[in-house]
PDB file of C-alpha atoms in Angstrom:
ATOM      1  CA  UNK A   7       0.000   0.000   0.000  1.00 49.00           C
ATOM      2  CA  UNK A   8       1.412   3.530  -0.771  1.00 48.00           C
ATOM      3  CA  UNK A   9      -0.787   5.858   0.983  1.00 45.00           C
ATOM      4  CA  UNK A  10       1.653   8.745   0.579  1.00 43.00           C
ATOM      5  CA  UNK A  11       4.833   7.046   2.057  1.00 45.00           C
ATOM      6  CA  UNK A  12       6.759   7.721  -1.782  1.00 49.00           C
ATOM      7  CA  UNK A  13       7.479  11.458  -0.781  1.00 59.00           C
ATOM      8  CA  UNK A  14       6.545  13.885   2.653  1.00 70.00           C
ATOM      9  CA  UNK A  15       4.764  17.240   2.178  1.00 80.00           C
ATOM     10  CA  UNK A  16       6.847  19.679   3.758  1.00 87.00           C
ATOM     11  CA  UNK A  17       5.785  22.852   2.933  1.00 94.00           C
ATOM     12  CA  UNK A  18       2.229  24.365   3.684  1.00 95.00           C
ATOM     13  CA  UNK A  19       1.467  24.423   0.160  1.00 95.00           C
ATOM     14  CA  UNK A  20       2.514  20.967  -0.280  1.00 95.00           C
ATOM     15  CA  UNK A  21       0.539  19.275   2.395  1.00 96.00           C
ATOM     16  CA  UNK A  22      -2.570  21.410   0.933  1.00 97.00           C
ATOM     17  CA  UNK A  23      -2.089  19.489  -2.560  1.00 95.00           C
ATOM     18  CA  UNK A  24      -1.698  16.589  -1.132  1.00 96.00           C
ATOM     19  CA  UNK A  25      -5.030  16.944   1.404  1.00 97.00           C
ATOM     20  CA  UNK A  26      -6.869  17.644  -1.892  1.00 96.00           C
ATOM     21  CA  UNK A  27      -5.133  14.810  -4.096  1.00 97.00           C
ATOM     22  CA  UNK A  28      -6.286  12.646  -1.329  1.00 97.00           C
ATOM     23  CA  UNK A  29      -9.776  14.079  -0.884  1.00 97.00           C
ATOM     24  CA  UNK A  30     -10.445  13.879  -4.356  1.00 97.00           C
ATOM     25  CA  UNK A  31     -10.044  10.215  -4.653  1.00 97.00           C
ATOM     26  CA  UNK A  32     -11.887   9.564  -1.856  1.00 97.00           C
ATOM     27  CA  UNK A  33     -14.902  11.574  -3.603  1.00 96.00           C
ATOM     28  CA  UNK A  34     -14.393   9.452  -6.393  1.00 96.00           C
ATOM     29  CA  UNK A  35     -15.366   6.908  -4.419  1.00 97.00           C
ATOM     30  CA  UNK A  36     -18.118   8.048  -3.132  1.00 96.00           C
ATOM     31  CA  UNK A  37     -19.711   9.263  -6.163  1.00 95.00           C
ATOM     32  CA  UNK A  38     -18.515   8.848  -9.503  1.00 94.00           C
ATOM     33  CA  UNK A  39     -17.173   4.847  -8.918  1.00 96.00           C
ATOM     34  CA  UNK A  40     -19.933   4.326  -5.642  1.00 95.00           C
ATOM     35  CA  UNK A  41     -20.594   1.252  -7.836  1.00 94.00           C
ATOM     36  CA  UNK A  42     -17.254  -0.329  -7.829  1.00 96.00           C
ATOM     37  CA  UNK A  43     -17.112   1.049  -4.112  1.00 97.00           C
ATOM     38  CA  UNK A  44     -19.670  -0.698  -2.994  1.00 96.00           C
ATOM     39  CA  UNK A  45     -19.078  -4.090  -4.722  1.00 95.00           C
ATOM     40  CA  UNK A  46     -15.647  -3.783  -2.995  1.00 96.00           C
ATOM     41  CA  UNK A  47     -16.685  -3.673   0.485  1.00 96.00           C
ATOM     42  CA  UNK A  48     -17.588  -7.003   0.876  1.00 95.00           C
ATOM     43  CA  UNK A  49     -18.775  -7.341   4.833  1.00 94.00           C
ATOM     44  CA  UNK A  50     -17.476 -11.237   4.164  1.00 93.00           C
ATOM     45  CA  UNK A  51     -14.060  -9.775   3.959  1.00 92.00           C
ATOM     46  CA  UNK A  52     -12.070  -8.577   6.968  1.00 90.00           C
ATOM     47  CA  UNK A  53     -11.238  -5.374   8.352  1.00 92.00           C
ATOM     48  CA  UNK A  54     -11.447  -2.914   5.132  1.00 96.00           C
ATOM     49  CA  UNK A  55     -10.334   0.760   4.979  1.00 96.00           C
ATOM     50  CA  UNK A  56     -10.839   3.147   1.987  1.00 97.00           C
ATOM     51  CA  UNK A  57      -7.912   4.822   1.426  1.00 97.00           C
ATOM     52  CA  UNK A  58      -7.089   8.331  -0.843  1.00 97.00           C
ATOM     53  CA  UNK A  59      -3.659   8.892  -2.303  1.00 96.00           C
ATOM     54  CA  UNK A  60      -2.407  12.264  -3.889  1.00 95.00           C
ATOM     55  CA  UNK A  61      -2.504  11.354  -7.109  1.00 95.00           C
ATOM     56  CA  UNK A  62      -6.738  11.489  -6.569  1.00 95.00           C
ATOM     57  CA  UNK A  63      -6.601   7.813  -6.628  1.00 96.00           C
ATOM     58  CA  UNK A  64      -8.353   5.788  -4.388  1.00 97.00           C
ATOM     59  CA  UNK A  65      -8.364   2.318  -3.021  1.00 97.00           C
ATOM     60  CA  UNK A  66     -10.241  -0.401  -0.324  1.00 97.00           C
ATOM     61  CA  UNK A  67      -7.559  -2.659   1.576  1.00 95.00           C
ATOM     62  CA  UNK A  68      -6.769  -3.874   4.638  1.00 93.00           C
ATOM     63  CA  UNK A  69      -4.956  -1.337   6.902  1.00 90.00           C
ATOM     64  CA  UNK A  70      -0.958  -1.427   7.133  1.00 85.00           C
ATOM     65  CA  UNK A  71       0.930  -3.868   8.842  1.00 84.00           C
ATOM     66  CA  UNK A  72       3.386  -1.787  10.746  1.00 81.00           C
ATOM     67  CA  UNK A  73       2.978  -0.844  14.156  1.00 79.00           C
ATOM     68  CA  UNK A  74       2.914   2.260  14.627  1.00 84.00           C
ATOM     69  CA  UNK A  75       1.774   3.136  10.960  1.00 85.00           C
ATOM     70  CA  UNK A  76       3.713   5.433   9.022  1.00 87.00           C
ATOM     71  CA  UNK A  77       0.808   7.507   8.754  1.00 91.00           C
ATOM     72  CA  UNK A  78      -2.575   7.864  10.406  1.00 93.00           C
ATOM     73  CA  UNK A  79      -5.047   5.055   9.769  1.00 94.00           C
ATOM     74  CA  UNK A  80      -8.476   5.529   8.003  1.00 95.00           C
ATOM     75  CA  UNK A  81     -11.685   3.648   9.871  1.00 94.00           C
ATOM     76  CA  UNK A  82     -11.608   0.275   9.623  1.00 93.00           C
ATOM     77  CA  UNK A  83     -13.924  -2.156   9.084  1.00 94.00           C
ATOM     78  CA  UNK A  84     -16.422   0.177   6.306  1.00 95.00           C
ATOM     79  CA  UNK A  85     -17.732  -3.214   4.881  1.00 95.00           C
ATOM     80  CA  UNK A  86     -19.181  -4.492   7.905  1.00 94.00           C
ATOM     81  CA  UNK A  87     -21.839  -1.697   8.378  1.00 91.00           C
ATOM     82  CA  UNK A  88     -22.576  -1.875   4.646  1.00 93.00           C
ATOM     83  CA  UNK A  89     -25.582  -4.431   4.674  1.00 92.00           C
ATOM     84  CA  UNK A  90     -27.142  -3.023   7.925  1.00 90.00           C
ATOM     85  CA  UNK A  91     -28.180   0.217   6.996  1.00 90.00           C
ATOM     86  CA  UNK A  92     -29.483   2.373   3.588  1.00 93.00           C
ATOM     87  CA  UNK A  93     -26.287   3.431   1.452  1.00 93.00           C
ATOM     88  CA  UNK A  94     -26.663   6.453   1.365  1.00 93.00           C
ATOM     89  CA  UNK A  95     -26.530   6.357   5.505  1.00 94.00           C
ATOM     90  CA  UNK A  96     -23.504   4.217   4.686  1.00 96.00           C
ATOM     91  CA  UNK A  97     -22.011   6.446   2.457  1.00 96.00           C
ATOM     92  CA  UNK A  98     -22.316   9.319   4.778  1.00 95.00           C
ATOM     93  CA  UNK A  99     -20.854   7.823   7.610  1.00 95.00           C
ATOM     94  CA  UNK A 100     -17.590   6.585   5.424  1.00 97.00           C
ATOM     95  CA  UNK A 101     -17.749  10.484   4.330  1.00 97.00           C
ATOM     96  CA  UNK A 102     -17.532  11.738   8.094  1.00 96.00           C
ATOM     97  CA  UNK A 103     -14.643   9.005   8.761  1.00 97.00           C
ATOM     98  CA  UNK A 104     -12.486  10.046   5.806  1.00 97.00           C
ATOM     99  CA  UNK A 105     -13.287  14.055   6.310  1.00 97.00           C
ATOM    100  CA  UNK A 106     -11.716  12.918   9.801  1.00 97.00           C
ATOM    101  CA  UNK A 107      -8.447  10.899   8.384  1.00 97.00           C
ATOM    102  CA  UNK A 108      -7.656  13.861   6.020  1.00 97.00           C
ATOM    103  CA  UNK A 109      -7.314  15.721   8.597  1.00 97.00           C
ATOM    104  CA  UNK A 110      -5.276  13.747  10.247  1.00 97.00           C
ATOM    105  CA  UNK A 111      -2.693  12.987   7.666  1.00 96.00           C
ATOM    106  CA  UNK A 112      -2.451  16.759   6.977  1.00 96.00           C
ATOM    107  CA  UNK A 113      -1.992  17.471  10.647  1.00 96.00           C
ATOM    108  CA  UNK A 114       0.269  14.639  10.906  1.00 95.00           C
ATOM    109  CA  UNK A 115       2.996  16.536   8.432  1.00 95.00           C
ATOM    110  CA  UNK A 116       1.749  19.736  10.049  1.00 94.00           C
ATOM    111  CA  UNK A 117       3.653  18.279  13.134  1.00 94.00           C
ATOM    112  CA  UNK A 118       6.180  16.292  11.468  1.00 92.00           C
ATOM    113  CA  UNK A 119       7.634  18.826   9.593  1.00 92.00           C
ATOM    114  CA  UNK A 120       7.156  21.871  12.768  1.00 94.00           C
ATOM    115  CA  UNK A 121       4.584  23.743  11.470  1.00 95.00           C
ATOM    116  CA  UNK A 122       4.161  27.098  13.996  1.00 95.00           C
ATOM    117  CA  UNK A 123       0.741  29.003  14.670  1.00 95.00           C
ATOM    118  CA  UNK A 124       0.434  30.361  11.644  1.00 96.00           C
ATOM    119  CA  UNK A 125       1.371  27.545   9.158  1.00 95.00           C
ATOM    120  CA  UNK A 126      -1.738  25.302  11.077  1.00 95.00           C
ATOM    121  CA  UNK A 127      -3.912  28.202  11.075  1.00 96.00           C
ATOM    122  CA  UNK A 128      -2.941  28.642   7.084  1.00 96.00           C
ATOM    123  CA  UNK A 129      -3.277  25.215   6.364  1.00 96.00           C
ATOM    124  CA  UNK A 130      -6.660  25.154   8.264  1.00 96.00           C
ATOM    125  CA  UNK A 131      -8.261  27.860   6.592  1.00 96.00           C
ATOM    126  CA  UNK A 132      -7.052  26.455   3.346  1.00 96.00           C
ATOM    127  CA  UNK A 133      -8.915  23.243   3.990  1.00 97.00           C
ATOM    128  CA  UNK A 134     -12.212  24.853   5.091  1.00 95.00           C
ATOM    129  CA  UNK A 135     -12.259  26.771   1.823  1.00 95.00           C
ATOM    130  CA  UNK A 136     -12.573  23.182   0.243  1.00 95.00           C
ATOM    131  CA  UNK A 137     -16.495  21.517   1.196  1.00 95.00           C
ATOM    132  CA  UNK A 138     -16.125  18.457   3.138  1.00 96.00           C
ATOM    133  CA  UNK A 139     -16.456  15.222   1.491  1.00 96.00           C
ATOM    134  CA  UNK A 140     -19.668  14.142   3.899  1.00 95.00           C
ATOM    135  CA  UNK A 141     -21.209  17.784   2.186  1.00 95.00           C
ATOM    136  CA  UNK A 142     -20.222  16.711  -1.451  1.00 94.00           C
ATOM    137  CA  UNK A 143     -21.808  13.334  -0.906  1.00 93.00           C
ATOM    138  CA  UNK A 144     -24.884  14.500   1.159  1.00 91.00           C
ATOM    139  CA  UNK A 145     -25.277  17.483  -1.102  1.00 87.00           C
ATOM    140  CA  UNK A 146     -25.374  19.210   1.709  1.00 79.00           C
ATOM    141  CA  UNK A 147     -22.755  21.906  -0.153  1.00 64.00           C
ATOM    142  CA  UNK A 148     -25.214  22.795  -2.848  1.00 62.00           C
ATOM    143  CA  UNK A 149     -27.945  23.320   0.015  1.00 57.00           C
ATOM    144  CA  UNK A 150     -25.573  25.854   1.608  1.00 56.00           C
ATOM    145  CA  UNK A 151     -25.046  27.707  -1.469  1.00 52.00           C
ATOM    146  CA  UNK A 152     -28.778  28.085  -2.364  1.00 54.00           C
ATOM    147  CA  UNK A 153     -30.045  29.167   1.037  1.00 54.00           C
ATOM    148  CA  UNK A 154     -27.460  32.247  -0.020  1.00 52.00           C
ATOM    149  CA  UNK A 155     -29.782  33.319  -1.970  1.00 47.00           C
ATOM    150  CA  UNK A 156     -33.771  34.618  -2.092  1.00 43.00           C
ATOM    151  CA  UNK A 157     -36.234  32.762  -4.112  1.00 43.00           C
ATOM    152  CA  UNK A 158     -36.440  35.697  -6.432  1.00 43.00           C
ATOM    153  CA  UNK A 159     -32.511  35.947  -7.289  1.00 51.00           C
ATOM    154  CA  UNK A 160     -33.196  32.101  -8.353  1.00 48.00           C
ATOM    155  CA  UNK A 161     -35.542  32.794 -10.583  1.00 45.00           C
ATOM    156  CA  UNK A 162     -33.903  35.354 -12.101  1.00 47.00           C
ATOM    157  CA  UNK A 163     -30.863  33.593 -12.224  1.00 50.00           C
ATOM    158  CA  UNK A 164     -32.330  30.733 -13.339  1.00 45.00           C
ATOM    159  CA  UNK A 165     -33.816  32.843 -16.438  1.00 42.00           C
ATOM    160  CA  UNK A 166     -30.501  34.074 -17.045  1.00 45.00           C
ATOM    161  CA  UNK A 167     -28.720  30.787 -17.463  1.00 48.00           C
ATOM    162  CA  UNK A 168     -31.626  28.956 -19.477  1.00 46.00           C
ATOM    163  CA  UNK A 169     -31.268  31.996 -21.582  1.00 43.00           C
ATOM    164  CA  UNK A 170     -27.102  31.488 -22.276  1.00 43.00           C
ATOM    165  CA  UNK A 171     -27.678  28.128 -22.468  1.00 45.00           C
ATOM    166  CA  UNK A 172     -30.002  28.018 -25.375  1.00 42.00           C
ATOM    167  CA  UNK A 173     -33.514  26.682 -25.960  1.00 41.00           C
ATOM    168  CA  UNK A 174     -32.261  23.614 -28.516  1.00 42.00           C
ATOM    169  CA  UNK A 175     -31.338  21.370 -26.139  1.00 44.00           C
ATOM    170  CA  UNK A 176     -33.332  20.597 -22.349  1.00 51.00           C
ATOM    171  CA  UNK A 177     -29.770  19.540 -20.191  1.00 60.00           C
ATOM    172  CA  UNK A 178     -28.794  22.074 -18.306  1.00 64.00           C
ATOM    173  CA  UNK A 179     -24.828  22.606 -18.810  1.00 64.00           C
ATOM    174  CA  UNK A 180     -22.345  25.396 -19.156  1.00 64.00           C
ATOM    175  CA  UNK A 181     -19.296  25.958 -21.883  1.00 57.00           C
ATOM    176  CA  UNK A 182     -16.203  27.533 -20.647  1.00 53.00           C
ATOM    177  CA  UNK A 183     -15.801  30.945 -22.017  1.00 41.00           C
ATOM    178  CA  UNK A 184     -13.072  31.019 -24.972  1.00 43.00           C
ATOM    179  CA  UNK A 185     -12.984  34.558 -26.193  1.00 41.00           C
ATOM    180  CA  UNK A 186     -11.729  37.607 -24.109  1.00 41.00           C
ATOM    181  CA  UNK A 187     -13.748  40.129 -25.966  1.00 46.00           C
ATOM    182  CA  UNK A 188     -15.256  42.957 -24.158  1.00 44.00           C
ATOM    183  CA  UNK A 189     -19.063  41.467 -24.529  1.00 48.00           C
ATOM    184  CA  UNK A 190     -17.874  37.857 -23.131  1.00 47.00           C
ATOM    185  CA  UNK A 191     -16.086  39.414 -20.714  1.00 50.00           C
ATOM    186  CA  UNK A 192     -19.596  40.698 -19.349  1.00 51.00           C
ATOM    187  CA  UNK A 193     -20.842  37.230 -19.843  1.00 48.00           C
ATOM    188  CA  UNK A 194     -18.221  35.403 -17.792  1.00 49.00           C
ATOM    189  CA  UNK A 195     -18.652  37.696 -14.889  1.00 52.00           C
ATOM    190  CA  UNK A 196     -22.276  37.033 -14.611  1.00 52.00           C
ATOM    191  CA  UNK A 197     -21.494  33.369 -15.036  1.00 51.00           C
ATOM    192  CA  UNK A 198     -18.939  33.712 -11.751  1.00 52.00           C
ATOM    193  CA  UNK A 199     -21.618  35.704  -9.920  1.00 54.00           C
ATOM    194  CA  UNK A 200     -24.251  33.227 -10.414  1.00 56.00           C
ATOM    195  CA  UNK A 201     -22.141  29.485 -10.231  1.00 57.00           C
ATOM    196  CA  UNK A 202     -19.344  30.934  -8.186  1.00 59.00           C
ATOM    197  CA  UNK A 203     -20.400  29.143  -4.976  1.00 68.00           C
ATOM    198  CA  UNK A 204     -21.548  25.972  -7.188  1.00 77.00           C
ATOM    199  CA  UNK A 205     -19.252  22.606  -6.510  1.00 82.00           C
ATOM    200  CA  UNK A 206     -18.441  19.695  -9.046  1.00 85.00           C
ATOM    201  CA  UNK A 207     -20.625  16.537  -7.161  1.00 83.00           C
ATOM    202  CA  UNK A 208     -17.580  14.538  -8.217  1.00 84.00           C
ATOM    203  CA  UNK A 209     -14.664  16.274  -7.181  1.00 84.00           C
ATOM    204  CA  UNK A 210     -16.347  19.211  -5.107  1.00 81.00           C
ATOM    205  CA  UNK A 211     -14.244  22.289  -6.386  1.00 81.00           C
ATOM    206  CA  UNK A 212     -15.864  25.398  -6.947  1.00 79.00           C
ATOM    207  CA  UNK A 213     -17.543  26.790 -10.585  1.00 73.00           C
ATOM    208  CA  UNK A 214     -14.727  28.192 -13.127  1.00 74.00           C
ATOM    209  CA  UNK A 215     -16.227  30.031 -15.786  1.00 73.00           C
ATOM    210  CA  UNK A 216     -13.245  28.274 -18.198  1.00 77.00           C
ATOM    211  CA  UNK A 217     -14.705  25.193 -17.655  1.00 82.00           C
ATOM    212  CA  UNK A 218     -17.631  22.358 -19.111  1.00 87.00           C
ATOM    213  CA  UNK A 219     -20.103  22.079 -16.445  1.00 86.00           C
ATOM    214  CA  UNK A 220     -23.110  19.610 -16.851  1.00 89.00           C
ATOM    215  CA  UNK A 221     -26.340  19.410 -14.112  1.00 90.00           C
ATOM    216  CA  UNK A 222     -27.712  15.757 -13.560  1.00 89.00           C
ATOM    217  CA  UNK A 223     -31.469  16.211 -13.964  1.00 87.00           C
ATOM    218  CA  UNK A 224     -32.443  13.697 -11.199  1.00 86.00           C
ATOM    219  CA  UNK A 225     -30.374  14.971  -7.872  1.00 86.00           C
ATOM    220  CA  UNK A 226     -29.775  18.593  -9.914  1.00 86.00           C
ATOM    221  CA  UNK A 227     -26.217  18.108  -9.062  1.00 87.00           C
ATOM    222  CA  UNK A 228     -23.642  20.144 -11.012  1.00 87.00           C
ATOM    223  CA  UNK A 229     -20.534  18.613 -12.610  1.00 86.00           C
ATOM    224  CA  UNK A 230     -17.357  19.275 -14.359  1.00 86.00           C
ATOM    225  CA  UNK A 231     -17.578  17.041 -17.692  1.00 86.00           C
ATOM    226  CA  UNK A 232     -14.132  15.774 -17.228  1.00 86.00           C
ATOM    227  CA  UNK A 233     -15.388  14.377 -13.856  1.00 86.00           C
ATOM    228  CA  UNK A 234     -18.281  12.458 -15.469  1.00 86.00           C
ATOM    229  CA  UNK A 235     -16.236  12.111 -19.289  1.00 85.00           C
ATOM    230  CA  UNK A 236     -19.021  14.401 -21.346  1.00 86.00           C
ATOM    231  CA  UNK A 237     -17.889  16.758 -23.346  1.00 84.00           C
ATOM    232  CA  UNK A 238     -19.758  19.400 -24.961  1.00 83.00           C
ATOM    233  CA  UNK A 239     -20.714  17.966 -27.712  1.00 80.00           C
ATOM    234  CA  UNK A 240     -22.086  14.982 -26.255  1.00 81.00           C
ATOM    235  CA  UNK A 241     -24.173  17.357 -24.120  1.00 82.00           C
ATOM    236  CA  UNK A 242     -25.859  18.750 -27.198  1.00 81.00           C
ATOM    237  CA  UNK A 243     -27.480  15.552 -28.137  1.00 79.00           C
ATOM    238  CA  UNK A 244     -28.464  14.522 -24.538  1.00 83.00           C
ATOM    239  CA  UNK A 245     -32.080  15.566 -23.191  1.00 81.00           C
ATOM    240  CA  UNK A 246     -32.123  14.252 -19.849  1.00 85.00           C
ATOM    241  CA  UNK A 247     -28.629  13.613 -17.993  1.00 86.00           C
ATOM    242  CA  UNK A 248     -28.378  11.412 -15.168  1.00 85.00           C
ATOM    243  CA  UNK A 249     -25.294  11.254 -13.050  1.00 85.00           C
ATOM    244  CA  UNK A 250     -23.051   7.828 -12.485  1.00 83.00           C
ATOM    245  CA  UNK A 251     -25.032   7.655  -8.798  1.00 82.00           C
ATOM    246  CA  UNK A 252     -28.123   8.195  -9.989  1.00 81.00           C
ATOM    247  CA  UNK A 253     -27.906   5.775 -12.658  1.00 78.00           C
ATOM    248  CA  UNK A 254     -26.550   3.179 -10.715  1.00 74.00           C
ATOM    249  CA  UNK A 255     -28.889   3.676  -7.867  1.00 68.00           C
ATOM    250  CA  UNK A 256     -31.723   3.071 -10.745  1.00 55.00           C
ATOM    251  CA  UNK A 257     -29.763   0.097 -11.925  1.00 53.00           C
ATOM    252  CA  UNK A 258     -29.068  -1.346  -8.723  1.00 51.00           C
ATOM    253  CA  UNK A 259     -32.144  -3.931  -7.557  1.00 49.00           C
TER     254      UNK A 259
END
């Protein structure tokens, strides 16, 4: 297992990329593979852990051999709770265990490496920028952003972006913003205003107006299309998008 053993963080920065290399494949998990997830964590098996590396991979093993571990431990034993309660209750309570063990391993350089006041308070307020996994997963992150906002800014908002979006197709999805000319310059600031607080279901970063975005039309969920492989002109031709967990919750008996 190389759960970040290969190199150590030492810098602020560093440990921030590799809290969100980490976190990322641990969303993956959770969301975009939940399938594979779940077929992994087999309660038959012994004591599993799911486990994030920096390079936004992810993987379910058993936890390390060495005593002390070279690094904090994830929970163990995910798969055992798996059968006895509704997924997504599972799912939520592997989210709050690995928001937990993130946090860990990032505090765990923090003090490795003699990080003072200020480098932990840095690296804190770094990480709270970033929503927590259990708020990606829960959707609890989109909830926040729209109680930000009256009823009536939705609507108009919501006129706004059917209106950029174009009446050909009915999936809701943005295009980055190419051009740098004065008049799309106006366009990409609304854009920010309106999605600036909006996070990728998959990966939970924020809304870049340089980027493919595409909304699931079951959960309403907002994604990058590199998280979920559409590109634009796949969009075009869809008219109702469902997400990887909302199609394999339909799929699954």
């Amino acid at each position: 297992m190389d759960g970040g053993a290969a190199y150590n963080p030492r810098t602020v920065e560093e440990v921030f990329r590799d809290f969100k290399g980490r976190r990322a494949g641990m969303i993956k998990a959770l969301t975009t593979d939940v399938e594979e997830f779940y077929q992994q964590c087999d309660p038959e098996k012994e004591n599993l852990s799911l486990y994030g590396f920096p390079s936004e991979q992810w993987e379910v093993n058993l936890p390390a051999e060495e005593v002390p571990p070279e690094l904090p431990e994830p929970a163990l034993g995910i798969n055992f709770a798996r059968d006895g309660m509704q997924e997504k209750d599972w799912l939520s309570l592997v989210a709050v265990h690995s928001d937990a063990w993130l946090l860990s391993v990032a505090f765990y350089f923090g003090a490795r490496f003699g990080f003072d006041k200020a480098d932990r308070k840095r690296l804190f307020n770094m990480i709270s920028d970033l929503p927590t996994i259990f708020e990606v997963v829960t959707g609890t992150a989109k909830k926040q952003v729209k109680e930000k906002s009256s009823v009536s800014n939705h609507s108009s908002n919501k006129s706004k972006s059917n209106s950029k979006r174009g009446s050909e197709s009915q999936v809701k999805y943005l295009k980055g913003i190419q051009s740098k000319d004065e008049d799309e310059e106006g366009v990409e600031e609304e854009d920010d205003e309106e999605h600036g607080d909006t996070c990728c279901g998959a990966c939970g970063e924020n809304y870049a107006a340089d980027e493919f975005w595409i909304c699931c039309d079951i959960c309403e969920k907002w994604f990058h299309g590199k998280c979920v492989k559409i590109t634009p002109a796949r969009a075009e031709h869809i008219k109702q998008y469902k997400c990887p967990s909302c199609t394999n919750k339909r799929a699954r008996p």
